[in-house]
Amino acid sequence: MNKGMLYAAGAYIAWGLMPLYWKSVQVVPAGQILAHRIAWSLFFVVLILTARRQWGWLRGALRRPRVILLFTLSGFLIGLNWFIYIWAVNAGHIVETSLGYFINPLVNVLLGYLVLKERLRPAQWLALSVALAGVLYLTISFGAFPWIALTLAFSFGTYGLIRKTAPLNSAEGLFIETAVLFLPAFGFLLLMESRGVGAFGHTGLPVTLLLIGAGIVTSIPLLLFAAGARRIPLTTLGLLQYIAPTMQFLIGVLVYNETFGLTRLIGFGLVWLALVLYTIETLIVNRRRAVLPAGV
């Protein structure tokens, strides 16, 4: 296994283990966990950029309002994504969060069609239709819209769409995103402290250290992912992305005993079938493109 595979797999494994991390601080309200994640992520990304001596880009970025606007928007999207995920994990909805990240690749395809006007191939339409059938089946069967999964999928999909068109790397982008969110996050923490309900330093040393560590578990996987993405084909990266939701799903069912009966199996099964169709079609198309120059 080359370095690129190791870096990318490491990132997805870290993301797959996230439910265990957030569960370990579930005595802290989700809003405070999010605020600490933002604040400590900013702290650690500043350390990373300083260690790398990579601050030359900032002056140019500040002179480009479009760049700041894009990363402000992506910052609020990732903040929403983080909050929903943390809350859902600690409220006993790990399985549904995994559904959100299973359907994320298909949401990316849909956003490409709606926003970038990309043409979809027949197999992609089929995969989207099968996934939609799975979501509708779950909605009708449970009498409730799977809003957690869809909010996670669309917030992260839109976030990825913005980052795809933005001119900064992962660490630089994360700096602007967390810097934009820092003041409201820090203000919220001060407010909680003034009301006597702040968790930091009041819930035991292990929880306090884990809140600080939220910055590390946010920053390191992003850097690993960026390093891996530069070294391996996009197709390989696309296959590795299923590591995280698979691990999250297994943690929800096997570790925390979340319900997964026949109804959920059918709904998830349709989504998994859609992913199989999408993945096979993508592999076939990429293989054809790879051999095309040899035949010209």
PDB file of C-alpha atoms in Angstrom:
ATOM      1  CA  MET A   1       0.000   0.000   0.000  1.00  0.00           C
ATOM      2  CA  ASN A   2       1.480   3.357  -1.044  1.00  0.00           C
ATOM      3  CA  LYS A   3       1.601   6.488   1.095  1.00  0.00           C
ATOM      4  CA  GLY A   4      -1.420   8.013  -0.614  1.00  0.00           C
ATOM      5  CA  MET A   5      -3.579   5.015   0.238  1.00  0.00           C
ATOM      6  CA  LEU A   6      -2.351   5.061   3.839  1.00  0.00           C
ATOM      7  CA  TYR A   7      -3.054   8.774   4.238  1.00  0.00           C
ATOM      8  CA  ALA A   8      -6.538   8.572   2.712  1.00  0.00           C
ATOM      9  CA  ALA A   9      -7.471   5.378   4.560  1.00  0.00           C
ATOM     10  CA  GLY A  10      -6.206   6.941   7.793  1.00  0.00           C
ATOM     11  CA  ALA A  11      -8.460   9.953   7.251  1.00  0.00           C
ATOM     12  CA  TYR A  12     -11.552   7.850   6.593  1.00  0.00           C
ATOM     13  CA  ILE A  13     -10.825   5.527   9.531  1.00  0.00           C
ATOM     14  CA  ALA A  14     -10.482   8.567  11.805  1.00  0.00           C
ATOM     15  CA  TRP A  15     -13.830   9.897  10.552  1.00  0.00           C
ATOM     16  CA  GLY A  16     -15.348   6.454  11.013  1.00  0.00           C
ATOM     17  CA  LEU A  17     -14.306   6.445  14.677  1.00  0.00           C
ATOM     18  CA  MET A  18     -15.792   9.887  15.364  1.00  0.00           C
ATOM     19  CA  PRO A  19     -18.949   8.535  17.086  1.00  0.00           C
ATOM     20  CA  LEU A  20     -16.758   7.017  19.809  1.00  0.00           C
ATOM     21  CA  TYR A  21     -15.082  10.377  20.382  1.00  0.00           C
ATOM     22  CA  TRP A  22     -18.262  12.431  20.616  1.00  0.00           C
ATOM     23  CA  LYS A  23     -19.924   9.812  22.807  1.00  0.00           C
ATOM     24  CA  SER A  24     -17.039  10.185  25.253  1.00  0.00           C
ATOM     25  CA  VAL A  25     -18.006  13.846  25.838  1.00  0.00           C
ATOM     26  CA  GLN A  26     -21.789  13.413  25.738  1.00  0.00           C
ATOM     27  CA  VAL A  27     -22.111  14.912  29.237  1.00  0.00           C
ATOM     28  CA  VAL A  28     -21.424  18.226  27.461  1.00  0.00           C
ATOM     29  CA  PRO A  29     -24.302  19.777  25.445  1.00  0.00           C
ATOM     30  CA  ALA A  30     -23.859  19.577  21.668  1.00  0.00           C
ATOM     31  CA  GLY A  31     -23.695  23.369  21.303  1.00  0.00           C
ATOM     32  CA  GLN A  32     -20.740  23.612  23.667  1.00  0.00           C
ATOM     33  CA  ILE A  33     -18.972  20.682  22.005  1.00  0.00           C
ATOM     34  CA  LEU A  34     -19.376  22.437  18.652  1.00  0.00           C
ATOM     35  CA  ALA A  35     -18.055  25.733  20.025  1.00  0.00           C
ATOM     36  CA  HIS A  36     -14.982  24.000  21.458  1.00  0.00           C
ATOM     37  CA  ARG A  37     -14.454  22.127  18.204  1.00  0.00           C
ATOM     38  CA  ILE A  38     -14.427  25.418  16.306  1.00  0.00           C
ATOM     39  CA  ALA A  39     -12.155  27.218  18.789  1.00  0.00           C
ATOM     40  CA  TRP A  40      -9.604  24.442  19.196  1.00  0.00           C
ATOM     41  CA  SER A  41      -9.608  23.646  15.466  1.00  0.00           C
ATOM     42  CA  LEU A  42      -8.626  27.261  14.822  1.00  0.00           C
ATOM     43  CA  PHE A  43      -5.883  27.001  17.449  1.00  0.00           C
ATOM     44  CA  PHE A  44      -4.389  23.836  15.972  1.00  0.00           C
ATOM     45  CA  VAL A  45      -4.622  24.939  12.354  1.00  0.00           C
ATOM     46  CA  VAL A  46      -2.768  28.134  13.326  1.00  0.00           C
ATOM     47  CA  LEU A  47      -0.041  25.943  14.842  1.00  0.00           C
ATOM     48  CA  ILE A  48       0.097  23.833  11.673  1.00  0.00           C
ATOM     49  CA  LEU A  49       0.319  26.827   9.326  1.00  0.00           C
ATOM     50  CA  THR A  50       2.947  28.449  11.542  1.00  0.00           C
ATOM     51  CA  ALA A  51       5.046  25.275  11.677  1.00  0.00           C
ATOM     52  CA  ARG A  52       4.884  25.065   7.886  1.00  0.00           C
ATOM     53  CA  ARG A  53       5.521  28.802   7.495  1.00  0.00           C
ATOM     54  CA  GLN A  54       2.485  29.008   5.232  1.00  0.00           C
ATOM     55  CA  TRP A  55       1.052  32.451   5.881  1.00  0.00           C
ATOM     56  CA  GLY A  56       1.958  34.117   2.601  1.00  0.00           C
ATOM     57  CA  TRP A  57      -1.414  33.254   1.059  1.00  0.00           C
ATOM     58  CA  LEU A  58      -3.456  35.161   3.652  1.00  0.00           C
ATOM     59  CA  ARG A  59      -2.774  38.694   2.421  1.00  0.00           C
ATOM     60  CA  GLY A  60      -3.820  37.763  -1.110  1.00  0.00           C
ATOM     61  CA  ALA A  61      -6.948  36.000   0.141  1.00  0.00           C
ATOM     62  CA  LEU A  62      -8.017  39.009   2.217  1.00  0.00           C
ATOM     63  CA  ARG A  63      -7.832  41.164  -0.901  1.00  0.00           C
ATOM     64  CA  ARG A  64     -10.313  38.917  -2.702  1.00  0.00           C
ATOM     65  CA  PRO A  65     -13.838  39.386  -1.306  1.00  0.00           C
ATOM     66  CA  ARG A  66     -15.137  36.416  -3.303  1.00  0.00           C
ATOM     67  CA  VAL A  67     -12.705  34.073  -1.535  1.00  0.00           C
ATOM     68  CA  ILE A  68     -13.711  35.348   1.904  1.00  0.00           C
ATOM     69  CA  LEU A  69     -17.398  35.091   0.981  1.00  0.00           C
ATOM     70  CA  LEU A  70     -16.999  31.517  -0.274  1.00  0.00           C
ATOM     71  CA  PHE A  71     -15.217  30.383   2.872  1.00  0.00           C
ATOM     72  CA  THR A  72     -17.654  32.223   5.112  1.00  0.00           C
ATOM     73  CA  LEU A  73     -20.459  30.268   3.462  1.00  0.00           C
ATOM     74  CA  SER A  74     -18.536  26.990   3.623  1.00  0.00           C
ATOM     75  CA  GLY A  75     -17.736  27.728   7.276  1.00  0.00           C
ATOM     76  CA  PHE A  76     -21.400  28.040   8.206  1.00  0.00           C
ATOM     77  CA  LEU A  77     -22.204  24.883   6.235  1.00  0.00           C
ATOM     78  CA  ILE A  78     -19.530  22.825   7.971  1.00  0.00           C
ATOM     79  CA  GLY A  79     -20.599  24.314  11.309  1.00  0.00           C
ATOM     80  CA  LEU A  80     -24.165  23.151  10.658  1.00  0.00           C
ATOM     81  CA  ASN A  81     -22.871  19.736   9.609  1.00  0.00           C
ATOM     82  CA  TRP A  82     -20.733  19.394  12.731  1.00  0.00           C
ATOM     83  CA  PHE A  83     -23.567  20.411  15.051  1.00  0.00           C
ATOM     84  CA  ILE A  84     -26.136  18.027  13.541  1.00  0.00           C
ATOM     85  CA  TYR A  85     -23.622  15.175  13.593  1.00  0.00           C
ATOM     86  CA  ILE A  86     -22.531  15.731  17.203  1.00  0.00           C
ATOM     87  CA  TRP A  87     -26.112  16.119  18.413  1.00  0.00           C
ATOM     88  CA  ALA A  88     -27.321  13.074  16.463  1.00  0.00           C
ATOM     89  CA  VAL A  89     -24.516  10.822  17.715  1.00  0.00           C
ATOM     90  CA  ASN A  90     -25.168  11.717  21.341  1.00  0.00           C
ATOM     91  CA  ALA A  91     -28.947  11.458  20.892  1.00  0.00           C
ATOM     92  CA  GLY A  92     -28.691   7.847  19.698  1.00  0.00           C
ATOM     93  CA  HIS A  93     -28.922   8.355  15.925  1.00  0.00           C
ATOM     94  CA  ILE A  94     -25.521   7.065  14.787  1.00  0.00           C
ATOM     95  CA  VAL A  95     -27.078   4.710  12.227  1.00  0.00           C
ATOM     96  CA  GLU A  96     -28.975   7.571  10.606  1.00  0.00           C
ATOM     97  CA  THR A  97     -25.805   9.691  10.459  1.00  0.00           C
ATOM     98  CA  SER A  98     -24.125   6.845   8.589  1.00  0.00           C
ATOM     99  CA  LEU A  99     -26.989   6.901   6.076  1.00  0.00           C
ATOM    100  CA  GLY A 100     -26.215  10.562   5.428  1.00  0.00           C
ATOM    101  CA  TYR A 101     -22.632   9.794   4.497  1.00  0.00           C
ATOM    102  CA  PHE A 102     -23.588   6.714   2.489  1.00  0.00           C
ATOM    103  CA  ILE A 103     -25.809   8.837   0.233  1.00  0.00           C
ATOM    104  CA  ASN A 104     -23.362  11.757   0.128  1.00  0.00           C
ATOM    105  CA  PRO A 105     -21.672  10.594  -3.130  1.00  0.00           C
ATOM    106  CA  LEU A 106     -25.079  10.480  -4.822  1.00  0.00           C
ATOM    107  CA  VAL A 107     -25.930  13.929  -3.448  1.00  0.00           C
ATOM    108  CA  ASN A 108     -22.678  15.154  -5.003  1.00  0.00           C
ATOM    109  CA  VAL A 109     -23.841  13.803  -8.359  1.00  0.00           C
ATOM    110  CA  LEU A 110     -27.222  15.508  -7.947  1.00  0.00           C
ATOM    111  CA  LEU A 111     -25.609  18.834  -7.008  1.00  0.00           C
ATOM    112  CA  GLY A 112     -23.333  18.558 -10.023  1.00  0.00           C
ATOM    113  CA  TYR A 113     -26.424  18.226 -12.186  1.00  0.00           C
ATOM    114  CA  LEU A 114     -28.403  21.019 -10.506  1.00  0.00           C
ATOM    115  CA  VAL A 115     -25.624  23.559  -9.909  1.00  0.00           C
ATOM    116  CA  LEU A 116     -22.835  22.795 -12.364  1.00  0.00           C
ATOM    117  CA  LYS A 117     -25.211  21.640 -15.126  1.00  0.00           C
ATOM    118  CA  GLU A 118     -23.312  18.386 -15.520  1.00  0.00           C
ATOM    119  CA  ARG A 119     -25.007  15.777 -17.677  1.00  0.00           C
ATOM    120  CA  LEU A 120     -25.918  12.566 -15.895  1.00  0.00           C
ATOM    121  CA  ARG A 121     -25.476   9.187 -17.510  1.00  0.00           C
ATOM    122  CA  PRO A 122     -28.395   6.697 -17.458  1.00  0.00           C
ATOM    123  CA  ALA A 123     -26.788   4.566 -14.744  1.00  0.00           C
ATOM    124  CA  GLN A 124     -26.371   7.658 -12.558  1.00  0.00           C
ATOM    125  CA  TRP A 125     -30.069   8.471 -12.950  1.00  0.00           C
ATOM    126  CA  LEU A 126     -30.864   4.866 -12.017  1.00  0.00           C
ATOM    127  CA  ALA A 127     -28.660   5.031  -8.909  1.00  0.00           C
ATOM    128  CA  LEU A 128     -30.284   8.299  -7.812  1.00  0.00           C
ATOM    129  CA  SER A 129     -33.754   6.827  -8.350  1.00  0.00           C
ATOM    130  CA  VAL A 130     -32.978   3.703  -6.312  1.00  0.00           C
ATOM    131  CA  ALA A 131     -31.523   5.819  -3.480  1.00  0.00           C
ATOM    132  CA  LEU A 132     -34.597   8.060  -3.551  1.00  0.00           C
ATOM    133  CA  ALA A 133     -36.778   4.957  -3.316  1.00  0.00           C
ATOM    134  CA  GLY A 134     -34.839   3.920  -0.213  1.00  0.00           C
ATOM    135  CA  VAL A 135     -35.285   7.328   1.429  1.00  0.00           C
ATOM    136  CA  LEU A 136     -39.010   7.365   0.590  1.00  0.00           C
ATOM    137  CA  TYR A 137     -39.417   3.835   1.946  1.00  0.00           C
ATOM    138  CA  LEU A 138     -37.809   4.824   5.248  1.00  0.00           C
ATOM    139  CA  THR A 139     -39.954   7.969   5.417  1.00  0.00           C
ATOM    140  CA  ILE A 140     -43.217   6.116   4.805  1.00  0.00           C
ATOM    141  CA  SER A 141     -42.336   3.155   7.031  1.00  0.00           C
ATOM    142  CA  PHE A 142     -41.310   5.227  10.050  1.00  0.00           C
ATOM    143  CA  GLY A 143     -43.713   8.091   9.400  1.00  0.00           C
ATOM    144  CA  ALA A 144     -40.832  10.530   9.762  1.00  0.00           C
ATOM    145  CA  PHE A 145     -38.572  12.235   7.246  1.00  0.00           C
ATOM    146  CA  PRO A 146     -34.902  11.143   7.660  1.00  0.00           C
ATOM    147  CA  TRP A 147     -33.885  14.771   8.124  1.00  0.00           C
ATOM    148  CA  ILE A 148     -30.661  13.995   9.985  1.00  0.00           C
ATOM    149  CA  ALA A 149     -29.260  11.923   7.120  1.00  0.00           C
ATOM    150  CA  LEU A 150     -30.376  14.367   4.432  1.00  0.00           C
ATOM    151  CA  THR A 151     -29.163  17.454   6.311  1.00  0.00           C
ATOM    152  CA  LEU A 152     -25.745  15.862   6.768  1.00  0.00           C
ATOM    153  CA  ALA A 153     -25.589  14.735   3.136  1.00  0.00           C
ATOM    154  CA  PHE A 154     -26.675  18.034   1.587  1.00  0.00           C
ATOM    155  CA  SER A 155     -24.721  20.300   3.954  1.00  0.00           C
ATOM    156  CA  PHE A 156     -21.528  18.327   3.359  1.00  0.00           C
ATOM    157  CA  GLY A 157     -22.254  17.971  -0.352  1.00  0.00           C
ATOM    158  CA  THR A 158     -22.754  21.724  -0.748  1.00  0.00           C
ATOM    159  CA  TYR A 159     -19.669  22.337   1.387  1.00  0.00           C
ATOM    160  CA  GLY A 160     -17.658  20.081  -0.921  1.00  0.00           C
ATOM    161  CA  LEU A 161     -19.037  21.878  -3.969  1.00  0.00           C
ATOM    162  CA  ILE A 162     -17.851  25.228  -2.614  1.00  0.00           C
ATOM    163  CA  ARG A 163     -14.443  23.875  -1.617  1.00  0.00           C
ATOM    164  CA  LYS A 164     -14.072  22.370  -5.075  1.00  0.00           C
ATOM    165  CA  THR A 165     -14.244  25.836  -6.643  1.00  0.00           C
ATOM    166  CA  ALA A 166     -12.326  27.692  -3.910  1.00  0.00           C
ATOM    167  CA  PRO A 167      -8.615  28.430  -4.473  1.00  0.00           C
ATOM    168  CA  LEU A 168      -7.180  27.439  -1.055  1.00  0.00           C
ATOM    169  CA  ASN A 169      -5.960  24.122   0.330  1.00  0.00           C
ATOM    170  CA  SER A 170      -7.562  22.283   3.247  1.00  0.00           C
ATOM    171  CA  ALA A 171      -5.562  23.890   6.084  1.00  0.00           C
ATOM    172  CA  GLU A 172      -5.873  27.399   4.656  1.00  0.00           C
ATOM    173  CA  GLY A 173      -9.583  26.963   4.056  1.00  0.00           C
ATOM    174  CA  LEU A 174     -10.146  25.517   7.530  1.00  0.00           C
ATOM    175  CA  PHE A 175      -8.362  28.545   9.011  1.00  0.00           C
ATOM    176  CA  ILE A 176     -10.773  30.999   7.372  1.00  0.00           C
ATOM    177  CA  GLU A 177     -13.819  28.836   8.143  1.00  0.00           C
ATOM    178  CA  THR A 178     -12.997  28.483  11.831  1.00  0.00           C
ATOM    179  CA  ALA A 179     -11.851  32.117  12.089  1.00  0.00           C
ATOM    180  CA  VAL A 180     -15.253  33.235  10.774  1.00  0.00           C
ATOM    181  CA  LEU A 181     -17.028  31.013  13.316  1.00  0.00           C
ATOM    182  CA  PHE A 182     -14.669  31.725  16.211  1.00  0.00           C
ATOM    183  CA  LEU A 183     -16.223  34.918  17.589  1.00  0.00           C
ATOM    184  CA  PRO A 184     -19.793  33.545  17.853  1.00  0.00           C
ATOM    185  CA  ALA A 185     -18.414  30.261  19.231  1.00  0.00           C
ATOM    186  CA  PHE A 186     -16.241  31.987  21.825  1.00  0.00           C
ATOM    187  CA  GLY A 187     -19.046  34.374  22.741  1.00  0.00           C
ATOM    188  CA  PHE A 188     -21.361  31.409  23.273  1.00  0.00           C
ATOM    189  CA  LEU A 189     -18.821  29.717  25.550  1.00  0.00           C
ATOM    190  CA  LEU A 190     -18.419  32.912  27.589  1.00  0.00           C
ATOM    191  CA  LEU A 191     -22.207  33.168  27.893  1.00  0.00           C
ATOM    192  CA  MET A 192     -22.477  29.580  29.125  1.00  0.00           C
ATOM    193  CA  GLU A 193     -19.691  30.228  31.626  1.00  0.00           C
ATOM    194  CA  SER A 194     -21.383  33.386  32.912  1.00  0.00           C
ATOM    195  CA  ARG A 195     -24.577  31.402  33.489  1.00  0.00           C
ATOM    196  CA  GLY A 196     -22.735  28.741  35.430  1.00  0.00           C
ATOM    197  CA  VAL A 197     -23.370  25.965  32.911  1.00  0.00           C
ATOM    198  CA  GLY A 198     -20.024  25.974  31.111  1.00  0.00           C
ATOM    199  CA  ALA A 199     -18.500  22.505  30.800  1.00  0.00           C
ATOM    200  CA  PHE A 200     -14.835  23.372  30.244  1.00  0.00           C
ATOM    201  CA  GLY A 201     -12.882  22.733  33.441  1.00  0.00           C
ATOM    202  CA  HIS A 202     -16.030  21.749  35.341  1.00  0.00           C
ATOM    203  CA  THR A 203     -16.662  18.202  34.104  1.00  0.00           C
ATOM    204  CA  GLY A 204     -13.392  16.509  35.021  1.00  0.00           C
ATOM    205  CA  LEU A 205      -9.946  16.543  33.452  1.00  0.00           C
ATOM    206  CA  PRO A 206     -10.609  13.768  30.871  1.00  0.00           C
ATOM    207  CA  VAL A 207     -13.594  15.607  29.360  1.00  0.00           C
ATOM    208  CA  THR A 208     -11.704  18.916  29.359  1.00  0.00           C
ATOM    209  CA  LEU A 209      -8.781  17.308  27.518  1.00  0.00           C
ATOM    210  CA  LEU A 210     -11.162  15.686  25.035  1.00  0.00           C
ATOM    211  CA  LEU A 211     -12.757  19.076  24.319  1.00  0.00           C
ATOM    212  CA  ILE A 212      -9.290  20.469  23.571  1.00  0.00           C
ATOM    213  CA  GLY A 213      -8.570  17.385  21.473  1.00  0.00           C
ATOM    214  CA  ALA A 214     -11.590  18.180  19.296  1.00  0.00           C
ATOM    215  CA  GLY A 215      -9.293  20.513  17.387  1.00  0.00           C
ATOM    216  CA  ILE A 216      -6.821  17.711  16.732  1.00  0.00           C
ATOM    217  CA  VAL A 217      -9.420  15.153  15.618  1.00  0.00           C
ATOM    218  CA  THR A 218     -10.790  17.772  13.225  1.00  0.00           C
ATOM    219  CA  SER A 219      -7.506  19.013  11.753  1.00  0.00           C
ATOM    220  CA  ILE A 220      -5.434  15.839  11.392  1.00  0.00           C
ATOM    221  CA  PRO A 221      -7.918  13.800   9.272  1.00  0.00           C
ATOM    222  CA  LEU A 222      -8.351  16.772   6.917  1.00  0.00           C
ATOM    223  CA  LEU A 223      -4.590  17.002   6.412  1.00  0.00           C
ATOM    224  CA  LEU A 224      -4.330  13.238   5.889  1.00  0.00           C
ATOM    225  CA  PHE A 225      -7.160  13.391   3.364  1.00  0.00           C
ATOM    226  CA  ALA A 226      -5.518  16.250   1.463  1.00  0.00           C
ATOM    227  CA  ALA A 227      -2.193  14.393   1.377  1.00  0.00           C
ATOM    228  CA  GLY A 228      -3.882  11.215   0.170  1.00  0.00           C
ATOM    229  CA  ALA A 229      -5.987  12.966  -2.463  1.00  0.00           C
ATOM    230  CA  ARG A 230      -2.838  14.378  -4.081  1.00  0.00           C
ATOM    231  CA  ARG A 231      -1.250  10.936  -4.393  1.00  0.00           C
ATOM    232  CA  ILE A 232      -3.973   8.514  -5.493  1.00  0.00           C
ATOM    233  CA  PRO A 233      -6.534   8.441  -8.332  1.00  0.00           C
ATOM    234  CA  LEU A 234      -9.947   9.970  -7.712  1.00  0.00           C
ATOM    235  CA  THR A 235     -11.560   6.577  -8.358  1.00  0.00           C
ATOM    236  CA  THR A 236      -9.579   4.990  -5.528  1.00  0.00           C
ATOM    237  CA  LEU A 237     -10.489   7.877  -3.257  1.00  0.00           C
ATOM    238  CA  GLY A 238     -14.136   7.342  -4.174  1.00  0.00           C
ATOM    239  CA  LEU A 239     -13.980   3.708  -3.079  1.00  0.00           C
ATOM    240  CA  LEU A 240     -12.209   4.516   0.183  1.00  0.00           C
ATOM    241  CA  GLN A 241     -14.900   7.029   1.163  1.00  0.00           C
ATOM    242  CA  TYR A 242     -17.246   4.187   2.159  1.00  0.00           C
ATOM    243  CA  ILE A 243     -14.923   3.239   5.026  1.00  0.00           C
ATOM    244  CA  ALA A 244     -16.224   6.024   7.281  1.00  0.00           C
ATOM    245  CA  PRO A 245     -20.001   5.448   7.038  1.00  0.00           C
ATOM    246  CA  THR A 246     -19.502   1.677   7.220  1.00  0.00           C
ATOM    247  CA  MET A 247     -17.564   2.045  10.473  1.00  0.00           C
ATOM    248  CA  GLN A 248     -20.134   4.507  11.827  1.00  0.00           C
ATOM    249  CA  PHE A 249     -22.945   2.111  10.948  1.00  0.00           C
ATOM    250  CA  LEU A 250     -21.222  -0.828  12.653  1.00  0.00           C
ATOM    251  CA  ILE A 251     -20.449   1.258  15.747  1.00  0.00           C
ATOM    252  CA  GLY A 252     -24.086   2.327  15.987  1.00  0.00           C
ATOM    253  CA  VAL A 253     -25.439  -1.217  15.673  1.00  0.00           C
ATOM    254  CA  LEU A 254     -22.773  -3.304  17.415  1.00  0.00           C
ATOM    255  CA  VAL A 255     -21.359  -0.955  20.053  1.00  0.00           C
ATOM    256  CA  TYR A 256     -24.362   1.178  20.999  1.00  0.00           C
ATOM    257  CA  ASN A 257     -27.114  -1.334  20.098  1.00  0.00           C
ATOM    258  CA  GLU A 258     -29.145   1.055  17.964  1.00  0.00           C
ATOM    259  CA  THR A 259     -32.221  -0.496  16.373  1.00  0.00           C
ATOM    260  CA  PHE A 260     -31.728  -1.976  12.918  1.00  0.00           C
ATOM    261  CA  GLY A 261     -34.721  -4.107  12.012  1.00  0.00           C
ATOM    262  CA  LEU A 262     -36.136  -5.352   8.726  1.00  0.00           C
ATOM    263  CA  THR A 263     -37.621  -1.979   7.761  1.00  0.00           C
ATOM    264  CA  ARG A 264     -34.308  -0.198   8.086  1.00  0.00           C
ATOM    265  CA  LEU A 265     -32.549  -3.079   6.351  1.00  0.00           C
ATOM    266  CA  ILE A 266     -34.791  -2.676   3.289  1.00  0.00           C
ATOM    267  CA  GLY A 267     -34.337   1.106   3.198  1.00  0.00           C
ATOM    268  CA  PHE A 268     -30.582   0.914   3.689  1.00  0.00           C
ATOM    269  CA  GLY A 269     -30.432  -1.997   1.242  1.00  0.00           C
ATOM    270  CA  LEU A 270     -31.884   0.183  -1.510  1.00  0.00           C
ATOM    271  CA  VAL A 271     -29.316   2.892  -0.747  1.00  0.00           C
ATOM    272  CA  TRP A 272     -26.495   0.331  -0.758  1.00  0.00           C
ATOM    273  CA  LEU A 273     -27.772  -1.047  -4.079  1.00  0.00           C
ATOM    274  CA  ALA A 274     -27.717   2.488  -5.484  1.00  0.00           C
ATOM    275  CA  LEU A 275     -24.109   2.884  -4.326  1.00  0.00           C
ATOM    276  CA  VAL A 276     -23.128  -0.421  -5.953  1.00  0.00           C
ATOM    277  CA  LEU A 277     -24.681   0.718  -9.254  1.00  0.00           C
ATOM    278  CA  TYR A 278     -23.006   4.114  -8.989  1.00  0.00           C
ATOM    279  CA  THR A 279     -19.587   2.671  -8.109  1.00  0.00           C
ATOM    280  CA  ILE A 280     -19.585   0.013 -10.833  1.00  0.00           C
ATOM    281  CA  GLU A 281     -20.693   2.548 -13.446  1.00  0.00           C
ATOM    282  CA  THR A 282     -17.991   4.987 -12.331  1.00  0.00           C
ATOM    283  CA  LEU A 283     -15.291   2.313 -12.504  1.00  0.00           C
ATOM    284  CA  ILE A 284     -16.388   1.265 -16.007  1.00  0.00           C
ATOM    285  CA  VAL A 285     -16.446   4.848 -17.297  1.00  0.00           C
ATOM    286  CA  ASN A 286     -13.037   5.658 -15.799  1.00  0.00           C
ATOM    287  CA  ARG A 287     -11.525   2.498 -17.251  1.00  0.00           C
ATOM    288  CA  ARG A 288     -12.849   3.378 -20.699  1.00  0.00           C
ATOM    289  CA  ARG A 289     -11.415   6.875 -20.418  1.00  0.00           C
ATOM    290  CA  ALA A 290      -8.070   5.478 -19.326  1.00  0.00           C
ATOM    291  CA  VAL A 291      -7.719   3.211 -22.363  1.00  0.00           C
ATOM    292  CA  LEU A 292      -9.189   5.671 -24.879  1.00  0.00           C
ATOM    293  CA  PRO A 293      -5.894   7.443 -25.787  1.00  0.00           C
ATOM    294  CA  ALA A 294      -4.264   4.100 -26.607  1.00  0.00           C
ATOM    295  CA  GLY A 295      -6.877   3.423 -29.234  1.00  0.00           C
ATOM    296  CA  VAL A 296      -6.662   6.791 -30.943  1.00  0.00           C
TER     297      VAL A 296
END
